[in-house]
PDB file of C-alpha atoms in Angstrom:
ATOM      1  CA  UNK A 649       0.010  -0.028  -0.142  1.00 65.00           C
ATOM      2  CA  UNK A 650       1.125   3.450  -0.728  1.00 84.00           C
ATOM      3  CA  UNK A 651       2.003   5.387   2.167  1.00 94.00           C
ATOM      4  CA  UNK A 652       1.663   9.479   2.355  1.00 97.00           C
ATOM      5  CA  UNK A 653       2.923  10.896  -0.642  1.00 97.00           C
ATOM      6  CA  UNK A 654       4.259  14.407  -0.678  1.00 98.00           C
ATOM      7  CA  UNK A 655       5.524  16.345  -3.592  1.00 97.00           C
ATOM      8  CA  UNK A 656       8.056  18.252  -4.163  1.00 98.00           C
ATOM      9  CA  UNK A 657      10.825  16.441  -2.082  1.00 97.00           C
ATOM     10  CA  UNK A 658      12.999  19.413  -2.291  1.00 97.00           C
ATOM     11  CA  UNK A 659      12.237  23.104  -3.090  1.00 97.00           C
ATOM     12  CA  UNK A 660      14.600  25.946  -3.474  1.00 98.00           C
ATOM     13  CA  UNK A 661      13.323  29.208  -3.772  1.00 97.00           C
ATOM     14  CA  UNK A 662      13.849  32.876  -3.526  1.00 97.00           C
ATOM     15  CA  UNK A 663      12.743  35.274  -1.040  1.00 97.00           C
ATOM     16  CA  UNK A 664       9.036  36.782  -2.220  1.00 97.00           C
ATOM     17  CA  UNK A 665       8.295  33.803  -4.181  1.00 97.00           C
ATOM     18  CA  UNK A 666       4.916  31.578  -3.381  1.00 97.00           C
ATOM     19  CA  UNK A 667       5.520  27.967  -2.830  1.00 98.00           C
ATOM     20  CA  UNK A 668       3.005  25.268  -2.756  1.00 98.00           C
ATOM     21  CA  UNK A 669       3.626  22.084  -1.086  1.00 98.00           C
ATOM     22  CA  UNK A 670       1.126  18.991  -1.967  1.00 98.00           C
ATOM     23  CA  UNK A 671       0.072  15.788   0.080  1.00 98.00           C
ATOM     24  CA  UNK A 672      -1.711  12.785  -0.796  1.00 98.00           C
ATOM     25  CA  UNK A 673      -3.140  11.094   2.417  1.00 97.00           C
ATOM     26  CA  UNK A 674      -3.422   7.239   2.581  1.00 95.00           C
ATOM     27  CA  UNK A 675      -6.458   5.977   1.057  1.00 95.00           C
ATOM     28  CA  UNK A 676      -9.096   5.791   3.355  1.00 92.00           C
ATOM     29  CA  UNK A 677      -7.689   7.898   6.025  1.00 92.00           C
ATOM     30  CA  UNK A 678     -10.042  10.958   7.295  1.00 90.00           C
ATOM     31  CA  UNK A 679      -7.479  13.247   8.997  1.00 91.00           C
ATOM     32  CA  UNK A 680      -4.916  15.083   7.716  1.00 94.00           C
ATOM     33  CA  UNK A 681      -2.209  17.066   9.259  1.00 94.00           C
ATOM     34  CA  UNK A 682       0.719  19.511   8.526  1.00 96.00           C
ATOM     35  CA  UNK A 683       3.683  19.459  10.695  1.00 96.00           C
ATOM     36  CA  UNK A 684       6.956  21.939  10.461  1.00 97.00           C
ATOM     37  CA  UNK A 685      10.310  20.670  11.826  1.00 97.00           C
ATOM     38  CA  UNK A 686      13.322  22.809  12.349  1.00 95.00           C
ATOM     39  CA  UNK A 687      16.582  22.253  14.637  1.00 91.00           C
ATOM     40  CA  UNK A 688      15.685  25.152  17.127  1.00 91.00           C
ATOM     41  CA  UNK A 689      11.630  24.395  17.336  1.00 91.00           C
ATOM     42  CA  UNK A 690      11.635  20.813  16.504  1.00 92.00           C
ATOM     43  CA  UNK A 691       8.336  19.351  14.965  1.00 94.00           C
ATOM     44  CA  UNK A 692       5.147  21.760  15.301  1.00 92.00           C
ATOM     45  CA  UNK A 693       1.774  21.200  14.303  1.00 91.00           C
ATOM     46  CA  UNK A 694       0.653  23.908  11.726  1.00 93.00           C
ATOM     47  CA  UNK A 695      -2.845  22.740  10.890  1.00 93.00           C
ATOM     48  CA  UNK A 696      -5.128  19.768  10.646  1.00 91.00           C
ATOM     49  CA  UNK A 697      -8.233  18.834   9.114  1.00 92.00           C
ATOM     50  CA  UNK A 698     -11.199  16.016   9.482  1.00 88.00           C
ATOM     51  CA  UNK A 699     -13.108  14.995   6.909  1.00 90.00           C
ATOM     52  CA  UNK A 700     -11.787  17.615   4.522  1.00 93.00           C
ATOM     53  CA  UNK A 701     -12.693  20.744   7.403  1.00 91.00           C
ATOM     54  CA  UNK A 702     -10.024  22.633   8.719  1.00 91.00           C
ATOM     55  CA  UNK A 703     -10.401  21.908  12.572  1.00 85.00           C
ATOM     56  CA  UNK A 704      -7.281  23.747  14.260  1.00 84.00           C
ATOM     57  CA  UNK A 705      -5.235  26.277  12.205  1.00 85.00           C
ATOM     58  CA  UNK A 706      -3.724  27.816  15.483  1.00 83.00           C
ATOM     59  CA  UNK A 707      -0.411  26.754  14.532  1.00 86.00           C
ATOM     60  CA  UNK A 708      -0.250  28.597  11.449  1.00 90.00           C
ATOM     61  CA  UNK A 709       2.696  31.163  12.039  1.00 85.00           C
ATOM     62  CA  UNK A 710       1.082  34.009   9.605  1.00 84.00           C
ATOM     63  CA  UNK A 711      -1.375  34.881   7.241  1.00 91.00           C
ATOM     64  CA  UNK A 712       1.456  34.165   4.676  1.00 95.00           C
ATOM     65  CA  UNK A 713       0.635  30.473   5.321  1.00 96.00           C
ATOM     66  CA  UNK A 714      -2.540  28.937   4.026  1.00 96.00           C
ATOM     67  CA  UNK A 715      -3.695  25.409   3.564  1.00 97.00           C
ATOM     68  CA  UNK A 716      -6.653  23.625   1.524  1.00 97.00           C
ATOM     69  CA  UNK A 717      -7.979  20.057   1.618  1.00 97.00           C
ATOM     70  CA  UNK A 718     -10.367  20.191  -1.647  1.00 96.00           C
ATOM     71  CA  UNK A 719     -11.265  16.695  -1.396  1.00 95.00           C
ATOM     72  CA  UNK A 720     -10.150  13.434   0.489  1.00 94.00           C
ATOM     73  CA  UNK A 721      -7.038  12.789  -1.409  1.00 96.00           C
ATOM     74  CA  UNK A 722      -5.389  16.162  -1.650  1.00 96.00           C
ATOM     75  CA  UNK A 723      -4.089  19.017   0.551  1.00 98.00           C
ATOM     76  CA  UNK A 724      -1.906  21.893  -0.175  1.00 98.00           C
ATOM     77  CA  UNK A 725       0.039  24.131   2.026  1.00 98.00           C
ATOM     78  CA  UNK A 726       0.995  27.533   0.354  1.00 98.00           C
ATOM     79  CA  UNK A 727       3.355  30.083   1.536  1.00 97.00           C
ATOM     80  CA  UNK A 728       2.973  33.610  -0.192  1.00 96.00           C
ATOM     81  CA  UNK A 729       5.322  35.413   0.158  1.00 96.00           C
ATOM     82  CA  UNK A 730       7.930  33.091   1.317  1.00 96.00           C
ATOM     83  CA  UNK A 731      10.635  34.382   3.598  1.00 96.00           C
ATOM     84  CA  UNK A 732      14.171  32.830   4.673  1.00 97.00           C
ATOM     85  CA  UNK A 733      12.720  31.953   8.077  1.00 95.00           C
ATOM     86  CA  UNK A 734      10.360  29.473   6.450  1.00 97.00           C
ATOM     87  CA  UNK A 735      12.987  27.128   5.513  1.00 97.00           C
ATOM     88  CA  UNK A 736      12.401  23.877   7.322  1.00 97.00           C
ATOM     89  CA  UNK A 737      10.982  20.443   6.511  1.00 98.00           C
ATOM     90  CA  UNK A 738       7.322  20.548   6.123  1.00 98.00           C
ATOM     91  CA  UNK A 739       5.812  16.866   6.807  1.00 98.00           C
ATOM     92  CA  UNK A 740       2.158  16.001   6.124  1.00 97.00           C
ATOM     93  CA  UNK A 741       0.600  13.012   8.109  1.00 96.00           C
ATOM     94  CA  UNK A 742      -2.652  11.228   7.822  1.00 94.00           C
ATOM     95  CA  UNK A 743      -5.016   9.110   9.964  1.00 91.00           C
ATOM     96  CA  UNK A 744      -7.724   7.164  10.410  1.00 88.00           C
ATOM     97  CA  UNK A 745     -10.552   8.573  12.871  1.00 76.00           C
ATOM     98  CA  UNK A 746     -12.243   5.767  15.002  1.00 73.00           C
ATOM     99  CA  UNK A 747     -15.447   5.810  17.083  1.00 59.00           C
ATOM    100  CA  UNK A 748     -13.587   5.763  20.226  1.00 53.00           C
ATOM    101  CA  UNK A 749     -11.052   8.529  19.410  1.00 50.00           C
ATOM    102  CA  UNK A 750      -8.155   6.662  20.779  1.00 51.00           C
ATOM    103  CA  UNK A 751      -4.965   4.917  19.287  1.00 60.00           C
ATOM    104  CA  UNK A 752      -5.309   7.040  15.920  1.00 78.00           C
ATOM    105  CA  UNK A 753      -1.677   6.682  14.872  1.00 86.00           C
ATOM    106  CA  UNK A 754      -0.535   9.370  12.451  1.00 90.00           C
ATOM    107  CA  UNK A 755       1.190   8.049   9.581  1.00 93.00           C
ATOM    108  CA  UNK A 756       3.998  10.743   8.026  1.00 96.00           C
ATOM    109  CA  UNK A 757       4.876  11.205   4.593  1.00 97.00           C
ATOM    110  CA  UNK A 758       8.688  11.731   3.578  1.00 96.00           C
ATOM    111  CA  UNK A 759       8.634  15.526   3.829  1.00 97.00           C
ATOM    112  CA  UNK A 760       9.389  18.643   1.648  1.00 98.00           C
ATOM    113  CA  UNK A 761      12.675  19.888   2.399  1.00 98.00           C
ATOM    114  CA  UNK A 762      12.224  23.593   1.539  1.00 98.00           C
ATOM    115  CA  UNK A 763      15.028  26.423   1.440  1.00 98.00           C
ATOM    116  CA  UNK A 764      14.412  30.112   0.934  1.00 97.00           C
ATOM    117  CA  UNK A 765      17.292  32.240  -0.071  1.00 97.00           C
TER     118      UNK A 765
ATOM    119  CA  UNK B 733      -0.879  24.834  26.752  1.00 61.00           C
ATOM    120  CA  UNK B 734       1.742  22.124  26.357  1.00 74.00           C
ATOM    121  CA  UNK B 735       5.109  21.326  27.493  1.00 88.00           C
ATOM    122  CA  UNK B 736       7.042  18.290  26.872  1.00 93.00           C
ATOM    123  CA  UNK B 737      10.696  17.615  28.120  1.00 96.00           C
ATOM    124  CA  UNK B 738      13.247  14.975  26.877  1.00 97.00           C
ATOM    125  CA  UNK B 739      16.814  14.661  27.212  1.00 97.00           C
ATOM    126  CA  UNK B 740      18.560  16.195  23.763  1.00 96.00           C
ATOM    127  CA  UNK B 741      20.999  13.420  23.547  1.00 97.00           C
ATOM    128  CA  UNK B 742      21.949  10.088  25.181  1.00 98.00           C
ATOM    129  CA  UNK B 743      24.609   7.506  24.341  1.00 97.00           C
ATOM    130  CA  UNK B 744      24.249   3.779  24.670  1.00 97.00           C
ATOM    131  CA  UNK B 745      26.576   0.312  23.690  1.00 97.00           C
ATOM    132  CA  UNK B 746      25.303  -1.842  21.229  1.00 97.00           C
ATOM    133  CA  UNK B 747      23.466  -5.042  23.094  1.00 97.00           C
ATOM    134  CA  UNK B 748      22.851  -2.720  26.044  1.00 97.00           C
ATOM    135  CA  UNK B 749      19.604  -1.445  27.107  1.00 97.00           C
ATOM    136  CA  UNK B 750      18.343   2.343  27.396  1.00 98.00           C
ATOM    137  CA  UNK B 751      15.798   4.204  28.695  1.00 98.00           C
ATOM    138  CA  UNK B 752      14.449   7.456  27.098  1.00 98.00           C
ATOM    139  CA  UNK B 753      12.390   9.285  29.501  1.00 98.00           C
ATOM    140  CA  UNK B 754       9.857  12.046  28.749  1.00 98.00           C
ATOM    141  CA  UNK B 755       7.795  14.155  31.114  1.00 97.00           C
ATOM    142  CA  UNK B 756       4.743  16.537  30.263  1.00 95.00           C
ATOM    143  CA  UNK B 757       2.572  19.074  31.540  1.00 92.00           C
ATOM    144  CA  UNK B 758      -0.302  19.658  29.343  1.00 81.00           C
ATOM    145  CA  UNK B 759      -3.680  21.273  29.794  1.00 78.00           C
ATOM    146  CA  UNK B 760      -5.474  17.953  28.814  1.00 79.00           C
ATOM    147  CA  UNK B 761      -4.212  14.631  27.811  1.00 84.00           C
ATOM    148  CA  UNK B 762      -5.600  11.576  25.666  1.00 83.00           C
ATOM    149  CA  UNK B 763      -2.538   9.414  24.572  1.00 89.00           C
ATOM    150  CA  UNK B 764       1.045   9.798  24.626  1.00 93.00           C
ATOM    151  CA  UNK B 765       3.119   8.311  21.150  1.00 93.00           C
ATOM    152  CA  UNK B 766       6.620   7.599  20.922  1.00 96.00           C
ATOM    153  CA  UNK B 767       8.022   8.041  17.324  1.00 96.00           C
ATOM    154  CA  UNK B 768      11.500   7.179  15.929  1.00 97.00           C
ATOM    155  CA  UNK B 769      13.030   9.566  13.472  1.00 97.00           C
ATOM    156  CA  UNK B 770      16.383   8.565  11.461  1.00 97.00           C
ATOM    157  CA  UNK B 771      18.445  11.281   9.953  1.00 94.00           C
ATOM    158  CA  UNK B 772      16.580  13.162   6.955  1.00 93.00           C
ATOM    159  CA  UNK B 773      13.652  10.473   7.387  1.00 95.00           C
ATOM    160  CA  UNK B 774      10.009  10.929   8.221  1.00 96.00           C
ATOM    161  CA  UNK B 775       8.958  10.174  11.748  1.00 96.00           C
ATOM    162  CA  UNK B 776       7.663   6.581  12.454  1.00 95.00           C
ATOM    163  CA  UNK B 777       5.372   5.161  14.982  1.00 93.00           C
ATOM    164  CA  UNK B 778       6.722   3.079  17.693  1.00 94.00           C
ATOM    165  CA  UNK B 779       4.347   2.991  20.568  1.00 92.00           C
ATOM    166  CA  UNK B 780       1.180   4.273  22.091  1.00 91.00           C
ATOM    167  CA  UNK B 781      -0.194   4.729  25.621  1.00 92.00           C
ATOM    168  CA  UNK B 782      -3.071   6.143  27.335  1.00 89.00           C
ATOM    169  CA  UNK B 783      -3.578   4.097  30.186  1.00 92.00           C
ATOM    170  CA  UNK B 784      -0.829   3.863  33.026  1.00 96.00           C
ATOM    171  CA  UNK B 785       1.168   0.959  32.913  1.00 96.00           C
ATOM    172  CA  UNK B 786       4.058  -0.845  30.307  1.00 96.00           C
ATOM    173  CA  UNK B 787       3.267  -1.488  26.609  1.00 93.00           C
ATOM    174  CA  UNK B 788       5.656  -4.083  25.317  1.00 93.00           C
ATOM    175  CA  UNK B 789       6.476  -4.663  21.589  1.00 89.00           C
ATOM    176  CA  UNK B 790       9.449  -6.825  20.604  1.00 93.00           C
ATOM    177  CA  UNK B 791      12.547  -4.965  21.681  1.00 96.00           C
ATOM    178  CA  UNK B 792      10.534  -1.729  22.436  1.00 96.00           C
ATOM    179  CA  UNK B 793       8.434  -0.788  25.627  1.00 97.00           C
ATOM    180  CA  UNK B 794       6.564   1.920  26.692  1.00 97.00           C
ATOM    181  CA  UNK B 795       5.603   3.121  30.077  1.00 98.00           C
ATOM    182  CA  UNK B 796       3.184   5.690  31.393  1.00 97.00           C
ATOM    183  CA  UNK B 797       2.189   7.619  34.514  1.00 97.00           C
ATOM    184  CA  UNK B 798      -0.317   9.760  34.030  1.00 94.00           C
ATOM    185  CA  UNK B 799      -0.466  11.105  37.574  1.00 94.00           C
ATOM    186  CA  UNK B 800       3.214  11.865  37.531  1.00 95.00           C
ATOM    187  CA  UNK B 801       2.983  13.167  33.699  1.00 95.00           C
ATOM    188  CA  UNK B 802       5.624  10.903  32.738  1.00 96.00           C
ATOM    189  CA  UNK B 803       6.544   8.078  30.039  1.00 98.00           C
ATOM    190  CA  UNK B 804       9.649   6.230  29.232  1.00 98.00           C
ATOM    191  CA  UNK B 805      10.582   4.577  26.147  1.00 98.00           C
ATOM    192  CA  UNK B 806      12.825   1.225  26.526  1.00 98.00           C
ATOM    193  CA  UNK B 807      14.873  -0.231  24.025  1.00 97.00           C
ATOM    194  CA  UNK B 808      16.542  -3.480  24.878  1.00 97.00           C
ATOM    195  CA  UNK B 809      19.186  -5.467  22.922  1.00 97.00           C
ATOM    196  CA  UNK B 810      20.496  -2.016  21.297  1.00 98.00           C
ATOM    197  CA  UNK B 811      21.549  -2.419  17.703  1.00 97.00           C
ATOM    198  CA  UNK B 812      23.344   0.184  15.461  1.00 97.00           C
ATOM    199  CA  UNK B 813      20.443   0.917  13.601  1.00 96.00           C
ATOM    200  CA  UNK B 814      18.803   2.317  16.582  1.00 97.00           C
ATOM    201  CA  UNK B 815      20.809   5.245  16.110  1.00 98.00           C
ATOM    202  CA  UNK B 816      18.039   7.695  15.670  1.00 98.00           C
ATOM    203  CA  UNK B 817      15.999  10.609  17.322  1.00 98.00           C
ATOM    204  CA  UNK B 818      13.024   9.497  19.365  1.00 98.00           C
ATOM    205  CA  UNK B 819      10.056  12.060  19.653  1.00 97.00           C
ATOM    206  CA  UNK B 820       7.693  11.900  22.370  1.00 96.00           C
ATOM    207  CA  UNK B 821       4.522  13.263  21.584  1.00 94.00           C
ATOM    208  CA  UNK B 822       1.118  13.955  23.229  1.00 91.00           C
ATOM    209  CA  UNK B 823      -2.520  14.333  22.172  1.00 87.00           C
ATOM    210  CA  UNK B 824      -5.306  16.902  23.186  1.00 75.00           C
ATOM    211  CA  UNK B 825      -8.323  15.394  24.856  1.00 65.00           C
ATOM    212  CA  UNK B 826     -10.838  14.051  22.009  1.00 52.00           C
ATOM    213  CA  UNK B 827     -12.750  16.841  20.814  1.00 53.00           C
ATOM    214  CA  UNK B 828     -15.500  14.943  19.439  1.00 48.00           C
ATOM    215  CA  UNK B 829     -14.129  16.007  16.226  1.00 46.00           C
ATOM    216  CA  UNK B 830     -11.669  13.517  15.302  1.00 48.00           C
ATOM    217  CA  UNK B 831      -8.061  12.799  15.794  1.00 52.00           C
ATOM    218  CA  UNK B 832      -6.249  15.883  17.241  1.00 74.00           C
ATOM    219  CA  UNK B 833      -2.888  16.846  16.135  1.00 78.00           C
ATOM    220  CA  UNK B 834       0.135  15.898  18.344  1.00 87.00           C
ATOM    221  CA  UNK B 835       2.444  18.022  20.522  1.00 89.00           C
ATOM    222  CA  UNK B 836       5.770  16.670  20.063  1.00 92.00           C
ATOM    223  CA  UNK B 837       8.996  17.222  22.378  1.00 94.00           C
ATOM    224  CA  UNK B 838      12.118  18.302  20.730  1.00 95.00           C
ATOM    225  CA  UNK B 839      13.220  14.640  20.512  1.00 96.00           C
ATOM    226  CA  UNK B 840      16.432  12.558  22.285  1.00 97.00           C
ATOM    227  CA  UNK B 841      19.287  12.123  19.991  1.00 97.00           C
ATOM    228  CA  UNK B 842      20.555   8.434  20.678  1.00 98.00           C
ATOM    229  CA  UNK B 843      23.921   7.274  19.684  1.00 98.00           C
ATOM    230  CA  UNK B 844      24.870   3.468  19.551  1.00 97.00           C
ATOM    231  CA  UNK B 845      28.481   2.878  20.050  1.00 96.00           C
ATOM    232  CA  UNK B 846      29.947  -0.754  19.175  1.00 94.00           C
TER     233      UNK B 846
END
């Protein structure tokens, strides 16, 4: 079975440019999460969706960041305009909601390594 | 808010046992996860605890004490491939809306020596 798929795997861009990261969750999963990882701050939750609906975006750092999930098999994280401090690894993860809500393991994609010059 | 503490780095010897501790102070709790992350790779799930006690899975075990806000990950019969970062993560209470995001500690970088 395919795991979480992310693209691109690497992105180098210049400050001020728009960056779009893409994620395809595991088929059948109904929760999707975007995380950012840096050496200084570790792994941080940015936003998550349940059944394509954004539930909590309190981790999104600024209005320059936006995320969408138009259907159950696709999500995007967009940064516009990008800044050097946005350089990080961005992970997408998905999980399957169960009736009891416990033990919902999140499976991570390989990540997108973003460098903003 | 959530605060999760774990040691930054540990060193252990191949074949030995190592215990990685994690303490947390959170506004709510609905489960604690341990993930393994090799350099340049994605985190992979190791274990989950929601009730007090020990969960064993092969060479890996995880313990939880909710009253103390404490967990540990125990790795036995260490192998060189166990050199990685180990991330402790806490999940917020189930809000009725489905799976909630995780709050991660900074991770413990484990170095295995021959």
